Amino acid sequence: MIENEVKNKNKHALIVEGGAMRGIFAAGVLDAFLDFNFNPFDFCIGVSAGSTNIAAWLAGQRDRNYKVITDYSCRPQFIVPLKFLFGGHLLDLDWLWEITIREIGIDVEAMEKSGIPLYIVTTRVDTGKAEYYTATADNLETLMKSSCAIPVFYRGFPPFNEISMTDGGVADSIPVKKAYEMGAREITVILSQPDGYRKKEKKIPWFIRKDILSYPELINAMDNRGKNYNESLDFINNPPSDCIINTIIPDDTFKVGRTTKNKKLLDEGYAMGLQAGELFVKNKLNSK
């Protein structure tokens, strides 16, 4: 976990939001970064699917997350509504992790050789608070799974350091404030919702609440997710005077949802990400 590190306040941070299948947009953006060998960042923070996108980018594995989302995640073994109705996972991370690690795993050695620290956000089940852990070759797979485990949709809480964890997006979906606290004075954020999106501030529905009644702090965090999400958007739109925030956002034609399996829509979302990433890089290079 991030502890009392010396904070150089001229850092450039990259943050990638999650969103399950909506991560196809970020996959495209980061593949464009690879195409242009673009990496001006001092550290990265990934949330849920955003952590898997960053890890593959740091490892130089172009197309890896495109394949995960458009192939493996679309197979009938991953998103299983009928199994969910009978008490199983809606999103079967156990199956997805086992097969993707075996067949197209992250090149953890290449990731570490990049020299760019990756911090992955998880949510502690007992406190409902965000934790930010440094990803290493030894803990990457466990951390990513913990960060991606959406409560109830994945039945269980993957442990990390013997602490039960869940989806990092519950407590801190867009960790721009954390990046600022860590010394970032330029922050590039890849979001998975179109410009102008605001999350509804409402309590979680009863059918989710009843499955986690034993975890009141987690329920509280989930009830406040919309409020915290929108506060992060407010920070992005009105950053401190000493901070520059760049956003890379899908446009209004982005139709991918959390569980979208339509290949055409996913391919369109990926192409949109490639185009947005290329435009961002060219604008950055031209501004120098």
PDB file of C-alpha atoms in Angstrom:
ATOM      1  CA  MET A   1       0.000   0.000   0.000  1.00  0.00           C
ATOM      2  CA  ILE A   2       1.142   3.576  -0.598  1.00  0.00           C
ATOM      3  CA  GLU A   3       2.770   4.830   2.556  1.00  0.00           C
ATOM      4  CA  ASN A   4       4.820   7.880   3.528  1.00  0.00           C
ATOM      5  CA  GLU A   5       6.656   8.419   0.273  1.00  0.00           C
ATOM      6  CA  VAL A   6       8.407  11.656  -0.624  1.00  0.00           C
ATOM      7  CA  LYS A   7       6.105  13.478  -2.994  1.00  0.00           C
ATOM      8  CA  ASN A   8       7.662  15.382  -5.898  1.00  0.00           C
ATOM      9  CA  LYS A   9       4.940  17.820  -6.907  1.00  0.00           C
ATOM     10  CA  ASN A  10       5.770  17.941 -10.602  1.00  0.00           C
ATOM     11  CA  LYS A  11       4.517  14.489 -11.501  1.00  0.00           C
ATOM     12  CA  HIS A  12       2.284  13.523 -14.408  1.00  0.00           C
ATOM     13  CA  ALA A  13      -0.185  10.777 -13.500  1.00  0.00           C
ATOM     14  CA  LEU A  14      -2.307   8.558 -15.716  1.00  0.00           C
ATOM     15  CA  ILE A  15      -5.658   7.385 -14.334  1.00  0.00           C
ATOM     16  CA  VAL A  16      -7.875   4.844 -16.082  1.00  0.00           C
ATOM     17  CA  GLU A  17     -11.459   4.318 -14.953  1.00  0.00           C
ATOM     18  CA  GLY A  18     -13.099   0.884 -14.949  1.00  0.00           C
ATOM     19  CA  GLY A  19     -16.564  -0.033 -16.158  1.00  0.00           C
ATOM     20  CA  ALA A  20     -16.279  -3.708 -17.165  1.00  0.00           C
ATOM     21  CA  MET A  21     -16.973  -3.947 -20.924  1.00  0.00           C
ATOM     22  CA  ARG A  22     -16.826  -0.148 -21.220  1.00  0.00           C
ATOM     23  CA  GLY A  23     -13.089  -0.633 -20.758  1.00  0.00           C
ATOM     24  CA  ILE A  24     -12.927  -1.272 -24.515  1.00  0.00           C
ATOM     25  CA  PHE A  25     -12.582   2.500 -25.036  1.00  0.00           C
ATOM     26  CA  ALA A  26      -9.519   2.730 -22.771  1.00  0.00           C
ATOM     27  CA  ALA A  27      -8.073  -0.368 -24.453  1.00  0.00           C
ATOM     28  CA  GLY A  28      -8.152   1.557 -27.730  1.00  0.00           C
ATOM     29  CA  VAL A  29      -6.653   4.710 -26.228  1.00  0.00           C
ATOM     30  CA  LEU A  30      -3.751   2.828 -24.659  1.00  0.00           C
ATOM     31  CA  ASP A  31      -3.082   0.834 -27.826  1.00  0.00           C
ATOM     32  CA  ALA A  32      -2.789   4.180 -29.629  1.00  0.00           C
ATOM     33  CA  PHE A  33      -0.282   5.269 -26.963  1.00  0.00           C
ATOM     34  CA  LEU A  34       1.740   2.138 -27.785  1.00  0.00           C
ATOM     35  CA  ASP A  35       1.569   2.922 -31.504  1.00  0.00           C
ATOM     36  CA  PHE A  36       3.154   6.309 -30.856  1.00  0.00           C
ATOM     37  CA  ASN A  37       5.495   5.127 -28.084  1.00  0.00           C
ATOM     38  CA  PHE A  38       3.812   7.747 -25.912  1.00  0.00           C
ATOM     39  CA  ASN A  39       4.519   7.533 -22.193  1.00  0.00           C
ATOM     40  CA  PRO A  40       5.186  10.819 -20.377  1.00  0.00           C
ATOM     41  CA  PHE A  41       3.789   9.518 -17.081  1.00  0.00           C
ATOM     42  CA  ASP A  42       5.501   9.246 -13.692  1.00  0.00           C
ATOM     43  CA  PHE A  43       2.914   6.877 -12.224  1.00  0.00           C
ATOM     44  CA  CYS A  44      -0.435   5.300 -13.047  1.00  0.00           C
ATOM     45  CA  ILE A  45      -3.555   4.456 -11.061  1.00  0.00           C
ATOM     46  CA  GLY A  46      -5.968   1.834 -12.349  1.00  0.00           C
ATOM     47  CA  VAL A  47      -9.449   1.039 -11.107  1.00  0.00           C
ATOM     48  CA  SER A  48     -11.165  -2.276 -11.862  1.00  0.00           C
ATOM     49  CA  ALA A  49     -10.929  -2.913 -15.631  1.00  0.00           C
ATOM     50  CA  GLY A  50      -8.720   0.164 -15.800  1.00  0.00           C
ATOM     51  CA  SER A  51      -6.021  -1.703 -13.893  1.00  0.00           C
ATOM     52  CA  THR A  52      -5.934  -4.504 -16.455  1.00  0.00           C
ATOM     53  CA  ASN A  53      -5.778  -1.983 -19.277  1.00  0.00           C
ATOM     54  CA  ILE A  54      -2.824  -0.160 -17.732  1.00  0.00           C
ATOM     55  CA  ALA A  55      -0.929  -3.341 -16.853  1.00  0.00           C
ATOM     56  CA  ALA A  56      -1.066  -4.615 -20.454  1.00  0.00           C
ATOM     57  CA  TRP A  57      -0.062  -1.175 -21.773  1.00  0.00           C
ATOM     58  CA  LEU A  58       2.951  -0.990 -19.464  1.00  0.00           C
ATOM     59  CA  ALA A  59       3.902  -4.495 -20.603  1.00  0.00           C
ATOM     60  CA  GLY A  60       3.702  -3.394 -24.257  1.00  0.00           C
ATOM     61  CA  GLN A  61       0.997  -5.943 -25.080  1.00  0.00           C
ATOM     62  CA  ARG A  62      -0.956  -4.268 -27.852  1.00  0.00           C
ATOM     63  CA  ASP A  63      -4.375  -5.833 -28.529  1.00  0.00           C
ATOM     64  CA  ARG A  64      -4.263  -7.894 -25.317  1.00  0.00           C
ATOM     65  CA  ASN A  65      -7.229  -6.207 -23.665  1.00  0.00           C
ATOM     66  CA  TYR A  66      -9.096  -5.903 -26.954  1.00  0.00           C
ATOM     67  CA  LYS A  67      -8.961  -9.710 -27.095  1.00  0.00           C
ATOM     68  CA  VAL A  68      -9.997 -10.082 -23.458  1.00  0.00           C
ATOM     69  CA  ILE A  69     -13.057  -7.884 -23.919  1.00  0.00           C
ATOM     70  CA  THR A  70     -14.195  -8.836 -27.429  1.00  0.00           C
ATOM     71  CA  ASP A  71     -13.429 -12.551 -27.175  1.00  0.00           C
ATOM     72  CA  TYR A  72     -13.047 -14.037 -23.688  1.00  0.00           C
ATOM     73  CA  SER A  73     -15.485 -11.683 -21.936  1.00  0.00           C
ATOM     74  CA  CYS A  74     -18.101 -12.371 -24.609  1.00  0.00           C
ATOM     75  CA  ARG A  75     -17.980 -16.131 -24.171  1.00  0.00           C
ATOM     76  CA  PRO A  76     -21.000 -17.682 -22.440  1.00  0.00           C
ATOM     77  CA  GLN A  77     -18.869 -18.809 -19.482  1.00  0.00           C
ATOM     78  CA  PHE A  78     -18.245 -15.220 -18.299  1.00  0.00           C
ATOM     79  CA  ILE A  79     -21.534 -13.304 -18.241  1.00  0.00           C
ATOM     80  CA  VAL A  80     -24.124 -15.847 -17.067  1.00  0.00           C
ATOM     81  CA  PRO A  81     -27.502 -14.300 -16.090  1.00  0.00           C
ATOM     82  CA  LEU A  82     -29.145 -17.679 -15.467  1.00  0.00           C
ATOM     83  CA  LYS A  83     -26.384 -18.777 -13.101  1.00  0.00           C
ATOM     84  CA  PHE A  84     -26.762 -15.443 -11.278  1.00  0.00           C
ATOM     85  CA  LEU A  85     -30.478 -16.041 -10.721  1.00  0.00           C
ATOM     86  CA  PHE A  86     -29.618 -19.296  -8.946  1.00  0.00           C
ATOM     87  CA  GLY A  87     -26.968 -17.787  -6.669  1.00  0.00           C
ATOM     88  CA  GLY A  88     -23.873 -17.904  -8.876  1.00  0.00           C
ATOM     89  CA  HIS A  89     -21.737 -15.199 -10.413  1.00  0.00           C
ATOM     90  CA  LEU A  90     -23.142 -12.851 -13.020  1.00  0.00           C
ATOM     91  CA  LEU A  91     -19.548 -12.007 -13.965  1.00  0.00           C
ATOM     92  CA  ASP A  92     -17.478 -15.151 -13.441  1.00  0.00           C
ATOM     93  CA  LEU A  93     -14.022 -13.735 -12.730  1.00  0.00           C
ATOM     94  CA  ASP A  94     -12.761 -17.138 -11.581  1.00  0.00           C
ATOM     95  CA  TRP A  95     -13.235 -18.533 -15.074  1.00  0.00           C
ATOM     96  CA  LEU A  96     -12.025 -15.363 -16.837  1.00  0.00           C
ATOM     97  CA  TRP A  97      -8.869 -15.044 -14.757  1.00  0.00           C
ATOM     98  CA  GLU A  98      -7.907 -18.699 -15.112  1.00  0.00           C
ATOM     99  CA  ILE A  99      -8.225 -18.804 -18.882  1.00  0.00           C
ATOM    100  CA  THR A 100      -6.750 -15.396 -19.711  1.00  0.00           C
ATOM    101  CA  ILE A 101      -3.776 -15.832 -17.374  1.00  0.00           C
ATOM    102  CA  ARG A 102      -3.079 -19.191 -18.992  1.00  0.00           C
ATOM    103  CA  GLU A 103      -3.562 -18.133 -22.609  1.00  0.00           C
ATOM    104  CA  ILE A 104      -2.745 -14.392 -22.801  1.00  0.00           C
ATOM    105  CA  GLY A 105      -1.395 -13.427 -19.394  1.00  0.00           C
ATOM    106  CA  ILE A 106       0.170 -10.067 -18.587  1.00  0.00           C
ATOM    107  CA  ASP A 107       3.923 -10.036 -19.214  1.00  0.00           C
ATOM    108  CA  VAL A 108       4.726  -9.036 -15.633  1.00  0.00           C
ATOM    109  CA  GLU A 109       8.479  -8.826 -16.230  1.00  0.00           C
ATOM    110  CA  ALA A 110       7.968  -6.339 -19.060  1.00  0.00           C
ATOM    111  CA  MET A 111       5.506  -4.395 -16.913  1.00  0.00           C
ATOM    112  CA  GLU A 112       8.069  -4.015 -14.126  1.00  0.00           C
ATOM    113  CA  LYS A 113      10.837  -3.136 -16.583  1.00  0.00           C
ATOM    114  CA  SER A 114       8.766  -0.177 -17.778  1.00  0.00           C
ATOM    115  CA  GLY A 115       9.816   1.578 -14.577  1.00  0.00           C
ATOM    116  CA  ILE A 116       6.412   3.269 -14.218  1.00  0.00           C
ATOM    117  CA  PRO A 117       4.693   2.468 -10.904  1.00  0.00           C
ATOM    118  CA  LEU A 118       1.156   1.140 -11.186  1.00  0.00           C
ATOM    119  CA  TYR A 119      -1.161   1.583  -8.213  1.00  0.00           C
ATOM    120  CA  ILE A 120      -4.352  -0.469  -8.176  1.00  0.00           C
ATOM    121  CA  VAL A 121      -7.442   0.622  -6.254  1.00  0.00           C
ATOM    122  CA  THR A 122      -9.436  -1.853  -4.189  1.00  0.00           C
ATOM    123  CA  THR A 123     -12.205  -1.361  -1.630  1.00  0.00           C
ATOM    124  CA  ARG A 124     -11.942  -2.932   1.822  1.00  0.00           C
ATOM    125  CA  VAL A 125     -15.125  -4.819   2.610  1.00  0.00           C
ATOM    126  CA  ASP A 126     -14.878  -4.217   6.365  1.00  0.00           C
ATOM    127  CA  THR A 127     -14.389  -0.430   6.171  1.00  0.00           C
ATOM    128  CA  GLY A 128     -15.774   0.540   2.771  1.00  0.00           C
ATOM    129  CA  LYS A 129     -12.608   2.584   2.236  1.00  0.00           C
ATOM    130  CA  ALA A 130     -10.316   2.653  -0.782  1.00  0.00           C
ATOM    131  CA  GLU A 131      -6.879   1.052  -0.618  1.00  0.00           C
ATOM    132  CA  TYR A 132      -4.134   1.814  -3.124  1.00  0.00           C
ATOM    133  CA  TYR A 133      -1.541  -0.908  -3.642  1.00  0.00           C
ATOM    134  CA  THR A 134       1.620  -0.950  -5.722  1.00  0.00           C
ATOM    135  CA  ALA A 135       1.374  -3.665  -8.380  1.00  0.00           C
ATOM    136  CA  THR A 136       4.296  -6.079  -8.657  1.00  0.00           C
ATOM    137  CA  ALA A 137       4.999  -9.254 -10.603  1.00  0.00           C
ATOM    138  CA  ASP A 138       4.077 -11.231  -7.487  1.00  0.00           C
ATOM    139  CA  ASN A 139       0.755  -9.591  -6.649  1.00  0.00           C
ATOM    140  CA  LEU A 140      -0.580  -8.238  -9.961  1.00  0.00           C
ATOM    141  CA  GLU A 141      -3.054 -10.999 -10.770  1.00  0.00           C
ATOM    142  CA  THR A 142      -4.527 -11.048  -7.255  1.00  0.00           C
ATOM    143  CA  LEU A 143      -4.775  -7.270  -7.087  1.00  0.00           C
ATOM    144  CA  MET A 144      -6.475  -6.947 -10.452  1.00  0.00           C
ATOM    145  CA  LYS A 145      -9.047  -9.572  -9.559  1.00  0.00           C
ATOM    146  CA  SER A 146      -9.768  -7.841  -6.226  1.00  0.00           C
ATOM    147  CA  SER A 147     -10.218  -4.515  -8.009  1.00  0.00           C
ATOM    148  CA  CYS A 148     -12.552  -6.008 -10.646  1.00  0.00           C
ATOM    149  CA  ALA A 149     -14.822  -7.995  -8.297  1.00  0.00           C
ATOM    150  CA  ILE A 150     -18.121  -6.089  -8.497  1.00  0.00           C
ATOM    151  CA  PRO A 151     -20.095  -6.761  -5.284  1.00  0.00           C
ATOM    152  CA  VAL A 152     -22.891  -9.347  -5.664  1.00  0.00           C
ATOM    153  CA  PHE A 153     -22.296  -9.652  -9.438  1.00  0.00           C
ATOM    154  CA  TYR A 154     -19.226 -11.601  -8.322  1.00  0.00           C
ATOM    155  CA  ARG A 155     -20.293 -13.685  -5.321  1.00  0.00           C
ATOM    156  CA  GLY A 156     -17.468 -13.256  -2.879  1.00  0.00           C
ATOM    157  CA  PHE A 157     -14.671 -10.940  -1.866  1.00  0.00           C
ATOM    158  CA  PRO A 158     -11.195 -11.872  -3.133  1.00  0.00           C
ATOM    159  CA  PRO A 159      -8.639 -11.537  -0.317  1.00  0.00           C
ATOM    160  CA  PHE A 160      -5.492  -9.479  -0.623  1.00  0.00           C
ATOM    161  CA  ASN A 161      -3.003  -9.630   2.253  1.00  0.00           C
ATOM    162  CA  GLU A 162      -5.690 -11.662   4.048  1.00  0.00           C
ATOM    163  CA  ILE A 163      -8.150  -8.750   3.833  1.00  0.00           C
ATOM    164  CA  SER A 164     -11.425  -9.188   1.936  1.00  0.00           C
ATOM    165  CA  MET A 165     -11.574  -6.769  -0.993  1.00  0.00           C
ATOM    166  CA  THR A 166     -14.023  -5.764  -3.681  1.00  0.00           C
ATOM    167  CA  ASP A 167     -14.333  -3.508  -6.722  1.00  0.00           C
ATOM    168  CA  GLY A 168     -12.070  -0.459  -6.381  1.00  0.00           C
ATOM    169  CA  GLY A 169     -14.706   1.636  -8.089  1.00  0.00           C
ATOM    170  CA  VAL A 170     -16.994   1.358  -5.071  1.00  0.00           C
ATOM    171  CA  ALA A 171     -14.824   3.637  -2.940  1.00  0.00           C
ATOM    172  CA  ASP A 172     -12.853   5.622  -5.542  1.00  0.00           C
ATOM    173  CA  SER A 173     -13.965   5.267  -9.157  1.00  0.00           C
ATOM    174  CA  ILE A 174     -11.814   8.123 -10.483  1.00  0.00           C
ATOM    175  CA  PRO A 175      -8.874   8.667  -8.078  1.00  0.00           C
ATOM    176  CA  VAL A 176      -7.892  12.147  -9.228  1.00  0.00           C
ATOM    177  CA  LYS A 177      -7.775  13.520  -5.688  1.00  0.00           C
ATOM    178  CA  LYS A 178      -5.464  10.688  -4.662  1.00  0.00           C
ATOM    179  CA  ALA A 179      -3.176  11.398  -7.613  1.00  0.00           C
ATOM    180  CA  TYR A 180      -3.036  15.056  -6.601  1.00  0.00           C
ATOM    181  CA  GLU A 181      -2.184  14.094  -3.016  1.00  0.00           C
ATOM    182  CA  MET A 182       0.632  11.930  -4.408  1.00  0.00           C
ATOM    183  CA  GLY A 183       2.196  14.956  -6.088  1.00  0.00           C
ATOM    184  CA  ALA A 184       0.661  14.896  -9.559  1.00  0.00           C
ATOM    185  CA  ARG A 185       0.321  18.364 -10.996  1.00  0.00           C
ATOM    186  CA  GLU A 186      -0.689  17.112 -14.405  1.00  0.00           C
ATOM    187  CA  ILE A 187      -3.239  14.298 -14.526  1.00  0.00           C
ATOM    188  CA  THR A 188      -4.461  12.524 -17.643  1.00  0.00           C
ATOM    189  CA  VAL A 189      -7.732  10.672 -17.090  1.00  0.00           C
ATOM    190  CA  ILE A 190      -9.268   8.096 -19.418  1.00  0.00           C
ATOM    191  CA  LEU A 191     -12.972   7.898 -18.619  1.00  0.00           C
ATOM    192  CA  SER A 192     -15.501   5.308 -19.730  1.00  0.00           C
ATOM    193  CA  GLN A 193     -18.578   7.536 -19.862  1.00  0.00           C
ATOM    194  CA  PRO A 194     -19.329  10.326 -22.376  1.00  0.00           C
ATOM    195  CA  ASP A 195     -18.758  13.990 -21.580  1.00  0.00           C
ATOM    196  CA  GLY A 196     -21.440  15.448 -19.321  1.00  0.00           C
ATOM    197  CA  TYR A 197     -22.250  12.151 -17.623  1.00  0.00           C
ATOM    198  CA  ARG A 198     -23.219  12.348 -13.943  1.00  0.00           C
ATOM    199  CA  LYS A 199     -23.842   9.280 -11.825  1.00  0.00           C
ATOM    200  CA  LYS A 200     -27.246   9.112 -10.133  1.00  0.00           C
ATOM    201  CA  GLU A 201     -26.937   9.645  -6.397  1.00  0.00           C
ATOM    202  CA  LYS A 202     -29.164   6.951  -4.983  1.00  0.00           C
ATOM    203  CA  LYS A 203     -29.068   4.024  -2.590  1.00  0.00           C
ATOM    204  CA  ILE A 204     -28.338   0.574  -3.926  1.00  0.00           C
ATOM    205  CA  PRO A 205     -31.401  -1.582  -4.761  1.00  0.00           C
ATOM    206  CA  TRP A 206     -32.805  -4.030  -2.247  1.00  0.00           C
ATOM    207  CA  PHE A 207     -31.762  -7.163  -4.156  1.00  0.00           C
ATOM    208  CA  ILE A 208     -28.111  -6.140  -3.873  1.00  0.00           C
ATOM    209  CA  ARG A 209     -28.430  -4.808  -0.333  1.00  0.00           C
ATOM    210  CA  LYS A 210     -29.925  -8.046   1.000  1.00  0.00           C
ATOM    211  CA  ASP A 211     -26.876 -10.045  -0.134  1.00  0.00           C
ATOM    212  CA  ILE A 212     -24.395  -7.877   1.779  1.00  0.00           C
ATOM    213  CA  LEU A 213     -26.293  -7.051   4.975  1.00  0.00           C
ATOM    214  CA  SER A 214     -23.348  -8.349   6.999  1.00  0.00           C
ATOM    215  CA  TYR A 215     -21.148  -5.542   5.624  1.00  0.00           C
ATOM    216  CA  PRO A 216     -22.699  -2.213   6.698  1.00  0.00           C
ATOM    217  CA  GLU A 217     -19.625  -0.124   5.800  1.00  0.00           C
ATOM    218  CA  LEU A 218     -19.596  -1.572   2.313  1.00  0.00           C
ATOM    219  CA  ILE A 219     -23.306  -0.805   1.955  1.00  0.00           C
ATOM    220  CA  ASN A 220     -22.620   2.759   3.054  1.00  0.00           C
ATOM    221  CA  ALA A 221     -19.828   3.099   0.478  1.00  0.00           C
ATOM    222  CA  MET A 222     -22.094   1.756  -2.261  1.00  0.00           C
ATOM    223  CA  ASP A 223     -24.898   4.104  -1.240  1.00  0.00           C
ATOM    224  CA  ASN A 224     -22.482   7.038  -1.522  1.00  0.00           C
ATOM    225  CA  ARG A 225     -20.806   5.958  -4.730  1.00  0.00           C
ATOM    226  CA  GLY A 226     -22.750   8.387  -6.906  1.00  0.00           C
ATOM    227  CA  LYS A 227     -21.909  11.323  -4.644  1.00  0.00           C
ATOM    228  CA  ASN A 228     -18.204  10.451  -4.554  1.00  0.00           C
ATOM    229  CA  TYR A 229     -18.106   9.839  -8.299  1.00  0.00           C
ATOM    230  CA  ASN A 230     -19.627  13.230  -9.040  1.00  0.00           C
ATOM    231  CA  GLU A 231     -17.235  14.934  -6.617  1.00  0.00           C
ATOM    232  CA  SER A 232     -14.369  13.456  -8.627  1.00  0.00           C
ATOM    233  CA  LEU A 233     -15.920  14.859 -11.801  1.00  0.00           C
ATOM    234  CA  ASP A 234     -16.179  18.249 -10.079  1.00  0.00           C
ATOM    235  CA  PHE A 235     -12.467  18.038  -9.227  1.00  0.00           C
ATOM    236  CA  ILE A 236     -11.692  17.254 -12.877  1.00  0.00           C
ATOM    237  CA  ASN A 237     -13.780  20.173 -14.114  1.00  0.00           C
ATOM    238  CA  ASN A 238     -12.464  22.581 -11.472  1.00  0.00           C
ATOM    239  CA  PRO A 239      -8.955  21.448 -10.498  1.00  0.00           C
ATOM    240  CA  PRO A 240      -6.694  23.327  -8.093  1.00  0.00           C
ATOM    241  CA  SER A 241      -4.894  26.273  -9.667  1.00  0.00           C
ATOM    242  CA  ASP A 242      -1.580  24.401  -9.695  1.00  0.00           C
ATOM    243  CA  CYS A 243      -2.933  21.317 -11.486  1.00  0.00           C
ATOM    244  CA  ILE A 244      -3.657  20.569 -15.144  1.00  0.00           C
ATOM    245  CA  ILE A 245      -6.160  17.800 -15.886  1.00  0.00           C
ATOM    246  CA  ASN A 246      -6.477  16.247 -19.338  1.00  0.00           C
ATOM    247  CA  THR A 247      -9.468  14.051 -20.101  1.00  0.00           C
ATOM    248  CA  ILE A 248      -9.867  11.440 -22.824  1.00  0.00           C
ATOM    249  CA  ILE A 249     -13.581  10.684 -23.092  1.00  0.00           C
ATOM    250  CA  PRO A 250     -15.779   8.700 -25.478  1.00  0.00           C
ATOM    251  CA  ASP A 251     -18.253  10.765 -27.445  1.00  0.00           C
ATOM    252  CA  ASP A 252     -22.029  10.530 -27.288  1.00  0.00           C
ATOM    253  CA  THR A 253     -22.151   7.731 -29.870  1.00  0.00           C
ATOM    254  CA  PHE A 254     -20.384   5.337 -27.455  1.00  0.00           C
ATOM    255  CA  LYS A 255     -23.054   2.722 -26.749  1.00  0.00           C
ATOM    256  CA  VAL A 256     -21.104   0.130 -24.748  1.00  0.00           C
ATOM    257  CA  GLY A 257     -22.530  -0.722 -21.331  1.00  0.00           C
ATOM    258  CA  ARG A 258     -21.136  -2.703 -18.412  1.00  0.00           C
ATOM    259  CA  THR A 259     -22.252  -6.067 -19.845  1.00  0.00           C
ATOM    260  CA  THR A 260     -22.435  -5.331 -23.604  1.00  0.00           C
ATOM    261  CA  LYS A 261     -21.476  -8.362 -25.723  1.00  0.00           C
ATOM    262  CA  ASN A 262     -22.391  -6.974 -29.141  1.00  0.00           C
ATOM    263  CA  LYS A 263     -19.193  -7.321 -31.208  1.00  0.00           C
ATOM    264  CA  LYS A 264     -20.077  -4.444 -33.532  1.00  0.00           C
ATOM    265  CA  LEU A 265     -20.594  -2.035 -30.633  1.00  0.00           C
ATOM    266  CA  LEU A 266     -17.403  -3.207 -28.946  1.00  0.00           C
ATOM    267  CA  ASP A 267     -15.383  -2.773 -32.142  1.00  0.00           C
ATOM    268  CA  GLU A 268     -16.833   0.700 -32.602  1.00  0.00           C
ATOM    269  CA  GLY A 269     -15.895   1.568 -29.014  1.00  0.00           C
ATOM    270  CA  TYR A 270     -12.353   0.301 -29.535  1.00  0.00           C
ATOM    271  CA  ALA A 271     -11.973   2.273 -32.785  1.00  0.00           C
ATOM    272  CA  MET A 272     -13.252   5.354 -30.967  1.00  0.00           C
ATOM    273  CA  GLY A 273     -10.570   4.834 -28.317  1.00  0.00           C
ATOM    274  CA  LEU A 274      -7.833   4.423 -30.930  1.00  0.00           C
ATOM    275  CA  GLN A 275      -8.904   7.646 -32.612  1.00  0.00           C
ATOM    276  CA  ALA A 276      -9.161   9.563 -29.330  1.00  0.00           C
ATOM    277  CA  GLY A 277      -5.757   8.305 -28.201  1.00  0.00           C
ATOM    278  CA  GLU A 278      -4.108   9.250 -31.495  1.00  0.00           C
ATOM    279  CA  LEU A 279      -5.661  12.728 -31.405  1.00  0.00           C
ATOM    280  CA  PHE A 280      -4.541  13.241 -27.803  1.00  0.00           C
ATOM    281  CA  VAL A 281      -0.941  12.232 -28.590  1.00  0.00           C
ATOM    282  CA  LYS A 282      -0.729  14.430 -31.673  1.00  0.00           C
ATOM    283  CA  ASN A 283      -2.121  17.428 -29.781  1.00  0.00           C
ATOM    284  CA  LYS A 284       0.401  16.846 -26.975  1.00  0.00           C
ATOM    285  CA  LEU A 285       3.321  16.548 -29.390  1.00  0.00           C
ATOM    286  CA  ASN A 286       2.236  19.633 -31.352  1.00  0.00           C
ATOM    287  CA  SER A 287       1.930  21.719 -28.189  1.00  0.00           C
ATOM    288  CA  LYS A 288       5.614  21.262 -27.310  1.00  0.00           C
TER     289      LYS A 288
END
